């Protein structure tokens, strides 16, 4: 350092101070040049993270005015249609902070939009993880933590909009209470403990408030911290490509590039959410009015992330409820609200281990799959999305009916069948598409890229000229693993002794066959050589007759 | 481990007959291509200006927000509509100012990173998560030593009593929550309705004469005096009733006992999840719940004809008192609202 | 009061009372009667009724019967009153253009004069609710907050909290109330058109009806302070905005962030 500016000097002094007390130099050395790969889909999780930070910031602002009490008061604020009406302190203070605190409405809207963006980004992030196989070893734990965070996000959101005590959320809360009440054996007790007695009572607002602003955010913050630590420990996954292998990570260093990019992206996410808060009205509780168990508004819906549950409830036929030995059992309530989400979440939670068991693959995976190269997994994912979307549409069947001029009853009948048939159909179609894309990849490797130039032979045959792929372009299309179905082992081993776990192994083989029997293998050098050989021209072309057999699994 | 393929350079596979490898090999990173800003100082200068401009834009946004905060006052003297207009203006100025302020920084920083910071990709190497065999052996050794030193394995008395204590100590933490609420007892089976209670209009509260209910009319009613109840909302959540007048011959025989001259009263609380079943279709005589579309047929004693509810809406038997006002002839004959285990 | 009581036996008292009574009746008649039962029968001229009858035979009798006695799906029109005709024909719901789950609002097909003639004819068939007076539907005279409470309990479950519309069974729906003339809101409440139940003056008083009208005209005029209303339809449209707009814009930024600069 020949010349030092005052700024550099100050930096050096601070650095020295910190290093001597907390060993800052080791931290900087360890982290500042950590490499992060570039890809837009890697930013989805960051959208979720940043929305969470925005939720903490805007939520803290709101708590300065929100009064977590169901105590009754009279509305005297500027919103004329509610003048003089009996409302709860919670509702009153929400109106006060929306209408009389400058920037209060903006913060409320930012908070609510951020909550929606938070859940949206979690869902999309998780499907990115799923479709690219990023949940595979060693990241199974992080997948589970992510699932837990997603579930907590739903609960957190529901508590947040319920404690305002407006008419819309109040009716939603009534439904939640009925779900609790419908749990066999213990339902009414749990409900009474939760609400401090009968519904609605006055206890739920302060209780929900503490859960919403303290307990659940604290748990989420802890899980998010672990989630991020694990990302650092594992180093980020990367998409396959030339130069990218399972034991390197190619990208840009944390400092300065990702500091600028990810730091900047936080401001972008915040800015976009602020813009939504400025331009789009959300949850106008003044229109709904205060909660009262007698009135209700048409179009009674939960926030979107609860919509799939509400949809499952709506399409569930009621006849399944029955009485036995003087007790009422309500599968029409607990099947759609407890069993269905359980059946959706549990396999998803366990999926990393399920797939590991099927493939028998215990290796670490840091290179992502292109979704087409894991057709069965991709198809299962699309199946899940289809089910989710159908349930969500069912949850908005009244809005769909009025806006598309359909009968609400017809929509319900359609969905009762549709939730079984359409996901299966989506599975089949997706799998066909994936395999089709894989075959196209093979074609491209074997016969080169279409150039668009058409060549006519003297005999009148027409060819399109194909240019061979460069090694770099080719690598993306051939550098993947296509597991073969687990080989059927004989029930006894070589020594004639019955293998342990034979039945489970048979099941594994069956599922493995289901997963991989129509696999499309990547082109091998030998196949490429033979394709070149068959071509009539040095310039590789694809004539009618030279279509190679797809190297399918046996 | 077998997955960790050697990190090959850019060698391609020669296409020859004979000893071809089983798989293609990774050709290595493609050659780095320089950006315009790397090669053209003018472009770099332009990018620099753009980034600075974005940061200036952010400053402008912040100023707009600050000025907007003080300039747009929420004045209670304004009329209602003007007040809302003012609020909308305030929300937009603050929000757009804030968005510009944030987006200016964010877009500027990313643009800076993309155009002016080095864009040559770098490589980090990964290591297996598991420790080396040596490290693992050491770890096992340390743990064993610890267990040995503590005597945890050698002193079963301590071990077993500790396990017992650990298993029991959270119990008070659960028991402490016992007082979060009373036990349900019988309250779910009872409502505010007693025989002789006048039916009063919700929300304004006057009693209703039978003659007030013209054909096809509907009224939302509560028992008289419910506003004085100890927990008004809790009582309303069970006592809400819908009063409807149809032609007497349209009613099912089993509902006639509780009817008065074609006027019937049914619980408005859905037997499915407790929403108010308040939508009455006069022509079809169907009641529809807006939450989950359970549909009840008034002409069949409010039997469920569609949707996820199972049980019919309970009927409140009504009659008239000496002055001709409608009153409850008896309380509900069964618990109202959603199902629960103890309900029989 | 005592002075008045002392003169009660004055010979002129009876005459005075009679005159006063007549006067009060007349004023009350003018103010109140147009909004209650059989008033319109007497105010319409015989010519109007005759013209109305011709219009009825040409436009309505195919479904409602020559004598308006009703048949099959079409209800009897005897005793439905002028308000009912004014509502159904004035909003274009009748004459029915094509059959469906319910008669939707449509372009009006009869002139105002024809509508009033037709109303007069139907009103002459039997006593029913009359067309409300200007005063009965004047939003300026209503109490917005009281109207909001009445609306919330009696109307919102079908029409939605903001009157944005709502679904009924089998393709029927409660129409939006965002652009409905006060007169028609009043008439709908007293006559209960189609699926809608009747809200007689005894259960929702004329004052309360005016309050509801005041509430609706207020919230229809009121700007949405938070920005675009998204149809005032609640969480479904909000969710769609989060997915379609929020996510798309953010992914757009992410793609830009991840793409190589040229």
PDB file of C-alpha atoms in Angstrom, chain B residues 35-37 80-81 84-85 87-88 91-92 103 106-107 110-111 114-115 119 121 201-204 208 212-220 268 278-284 286 288 290 295 306, chain C residues 73-75 146 149-150 153-154 157-158 167-170 172 191-200 202-204 208 218 221-228 253 255-262:
ATOM      1  CA  UNK B  35     -18.593  -8.688 -23.281  1.00  0.00           C
ATOM      2  CA  UNK B  36     -18.908  -5.450 -25.136  1.00  0.00           C
ATOM      3  CA  UNK B  37     -18.030  -3.635 -21.905  1.00  0.00           C
ATOM      4  CA  UNK B  80     -65.789  10.590   2.936  1.00  0.00           C
ATOM      5  CA  UNK B  81     -65.184  10.232  -0.786  1.00  0.00           C
ATOM      6  CA  UNK B  84     -60.640   7.989   0.245  1.00  0.00           C
ATOM      7  CA  UNK B  85     -59.285   9.801  -2.792  1.00  0.00           C
ATOM      8  CA  UNK B  87     -55.791   8.015   0.903  1.00  0.00           C
ATOM      9  CA  UNK B  88     -55.491   6.453  -2.544  1.00  0.00           C
ATOM     10  CA  UNK B  91     -50.823   5.130  -0.953  1.00  0.00           C
ATOM     11  CA  UNK B  92     -49.770   5.492  -4.562  1.00  0.00           C
ATOM     12  CA  UNK B 103     -35.780  -0.875  -7.690  1.00  0.00           C
ATOM     13  CA  UNK B 106     -31.580  -3.280  -7.009  1.00  0.00           C
ATOM     14  CA  UNK B 107     -31.506  -2.910 -10.782  1.00  0.00           C
ATOM     15  CA  UNK B 110     -27.366  -6.091 -10.722  1.00  0.00           C
ATOM     16  CA  UNK B 111     -26.596  -4.107 -13.870  1.00  0.00           C
ATOM     17  CA  UNK B 114     -23.478  -7.924 -14.985  1.00  0.00           C
ATOM     18  CA  UNK B 115     -21.709  -5.335 -17.076  1.00  0.00           C
ATOM     19  CA  UNK B 119     -17.775 -12.254 -15.780  1.00  0.00           C
ATOM     20  CA  UNK B 121     -16.660 -18.082 -14.514  1.00  0.00           C
ATOM     21  CA  UNK B 201     -84.965  -9.125  13.188  1.00  0.00           C
ATOM     22  CA  UNK B 202     -81.212  -9.259  12.717  1.00  0.00           C
ATOM     23  CA  UNK B 203     -79.532  -6.738  12.911  1.00  0.00           C
ATOM     24  CA  UNK B 204     -82.008  -4.044  13.935  1.00  0.00           C
ATOM     25  CA  UNK B 208     -92.118  -9.863  13.702  1.00  0.00           C
ATOM     26  CA  UNK B 212     -95.559  -9.383   8.215  1.00  0.00           C
ATOM     27  CA  UNK B 213     -94.210 -12.391   6.409  1.00  0.00           C
ATOM     28  CA  UNK B 214     -95.634 -12.232   2.910  1.00  0.00           C
ATOM     29  CA  UNK B 215     -95.301 -15.168   0.566  1.00  0.00           C
ATOM     30  CA  UNK B 216     -91.713 -15.591  -0.593  1.00  0.00           C
ATOM     31  CA  UNK B 217     -90.402 -13.324   2.141  1.00  0.00           C
ATOM     32  CA  UNK B 218     -87.335 -14.156   4.130  1.00  0.00           C
ATOM     33  CA  UNK B 219     -86.078 -12.673   7.382  1.00  0.00           C
ATOM     34  CA  UNK B 220     -82.893 -13.197   9.338  1.00  0.00           C
ATOM     35  CA  UNK B 268     -78.890 -20.695   9.632  1.00  0.00           C
ATOM     36  CA  UNK B 278     -78.134 -17.604   4.143  1.00  0.00           C
ATOM     37  CA  UNK B 279     -78.769 -17.878   0.399  1.00  0.00           C
ATOM     38  CA  UNK B 280     -82.442 -18.572  -0.209  1.00  0.00           C
ATOM     39  CA  UNK B 281     -83.671 -19.158  -3.729  1.00  0.00           C
ATOM     40  CA  UNK B 282     -87.289 -18.204  -3.724  1.00  0.00           C
ATOM     41  CA  UNK B 283     -88.295 -20.115  -6.841  1.00  0.00           C
ATOM     42  CA  UNK B 284     -86.551 -23.408  -6.102  1.00  0.00           C
ATOM     43  CA  UNK B 286     -83.272 -24.161  -1.969  1.00  0.00           C
ATOM     44  CA  UNK B 288     -77.317 -22.615  -0.383  1.00  0.00           C
ATOM     45  CA  UNK B 290     -71.794 -19.895   0.172  1.00  0.00           C
ATOM     46  CA  UNK B 295     -77.718 -27.146  -0.705  1.00  0.00           C
ATOM     47  CA  UNK B 306     -76.084 -31.321  -2.792  1.00  0.00           C
TER      48      UNK B 306
ATOM     49  CA  UNK C  73     -92.112 -22.001 -15.697  1.00  0.00           C
ATOM     50  CA  UNK C  74     -93.662 -18.559 -16.076  1.00  0.00           C
ATOM     51  CA  UNK C  75     -95.288 -17.348 -12.867  1.00  0.00           C
ATOM     52  CA  UNK C 146     -77.177   1.441   8.771  1.00  0.00           C
ATOM     53  CA  UNK C 149     -75.468  -3.443   8.305  1.00  0.00           C
ATOM     54  CA  UNK C 150     -78.762  -4.347   6.633  1.00  0.00           C
ATOM     55  CA  UNK C 153     -77.051  -9.559   6.826  1.00  0.00           C
ATOM     56  CA  UNK C 154     -79.648  -9.618   4.072  1.00  0.00           C
ATOM     57  CA  UNK C 157     -74.475 -13.622   1.092  1.00  0.00           C
ATOM     58  CA  UNK C 158     -75.780 -13.689  -2.464  1.00  0.00           C
ATOM     59  CA  UNK C 167     -73.067 -17.774  -7.558  1.00  0.00           C
ATOM     60  CA  UNK C 168     -76.323 -19.603  -6.867  1.00  0.00           C
ATOM     61  CA  UNK C 169     -77.182 -23.194  -7.658  1.00  0.00           C
ATOM     62  CA  UNK C 170     -77.225 -24.674 -11.148  1.00  0.00           C
ATOM     63  CA  UNK C 172     -78.069 -19.129 -11.502  1.00  0.00           C
ATOM     64  CA  UNK C 191     -90.939  -7.910  -5.394  1.00  0.00           C
ATOM     65  CA  UNK C 192     -88.307 -10.658  -5.088  1.00  0.00           C
ATOM     66  CA  UNK C 193     -87.619 -11.252  -8.774  1.00  0.00           C
ATOM     67  CA  UNK C 194     -86.663 -14.745  -9.917  1.00  0.00           C
ATOM     68  CA  UNK C 195     -84.502 -16.484  -7.282  1.00  0.00           C
ATOM     69  CA  UNK C 196     -84.443 -13.509  -4.967  1.00  0.00           C
ATOM     70  CA  UNK C 197     -86.684 -13.667  -1.915  1.00  0.00           C
ATOM     71  CA  UNK C 198     -89.081 -10.864  -1.013  1.00  0.00           C
ATOM     72  CA  UNK C 199     -88.045  -8.340   1.631  1.00  0.00           C
ATOM     73  CA  UNK C 200     -91.390  -6.803   2.609  1.00  0.00           C
ATOM     74  CA  UNK C 202     -92.238  -5.177   7.594  1.00  0.00           C
ATOM     75  CA  UNK C 203     -88.879  -6.969   7.681  1.00  0.00           C
ATOM     76  CA  UNK C 204     -86.812  -4.325   5.905  1.00  0.00           C
ATOM     77  CA  UNK C 208     -83.806   0.668   5.676  1.00  0.00           C
ATOM     78  CA  UNK C 218     -71.611   5.156  -1.660  1.00  0.00           C
ATOM     79  CA  UNK C 221     -68.759   5.772  -5.961  1.00  0.00           C
ATOM     80  CA  UNK C 222     -66.026   5.243  -3.406  1.00  0.00           C
ATOM     81  CA  UNK C 223     -62.528   4.880  -4.838  1.00  0.00           C
ATOM     82  CA  UNK C 224     -60.465   1.905  -3.783  1.00  0.00           C
ATOM     83  CA  UNK C 225     -57.803   3.492  -1.594  1.00  0.00           C
ATOM     84  CA  UNK C 226     -55.405   0.587  -1.993  1.00  0.00           C
ATOM     85  CA  UNK C 227     -55.230   0.765  -5.779  1.00  0.00           C
ATOM     86  CA  UNK C 228     -56.929  -1.403  -8.389  1.00  0.00           C
ATOM     87  CA  UNK C 253     -35.907  -9.989 -13.256  1.00  0.00           C
ATOM     88  CA  UNK C 255     -33.818 -14.312 -15.907  1.00  0.00           C
ATOM     89  CA  UNK C 256     -32.227 -10.954 -16.633  1.00  0.00           C
ATOM     90  CA  UNK C 257     -30.020 -11.361 -13.576  1.00  0.00           C
ATOM     91  CA  UNK C 258     -28.875 -14.833 -14.598  1.00  0.00           C
ATOM     92  CA  UNK C 259     -28.344 -14.079 -18.276  1.00  0.00           C
ATOM     93  CA  UNK C 260     -24.940 -13.194 -19.634  1.00  0.00           C
ATOM     94  CA  UNK C 261     -24.478  -9.596 -20.618  1.00  0.00           C
ATOM     95  CA  UNK C 262     -23.691  -9.173 -24.306  1.00  0.00           C
TER      96      UNK C 262
END
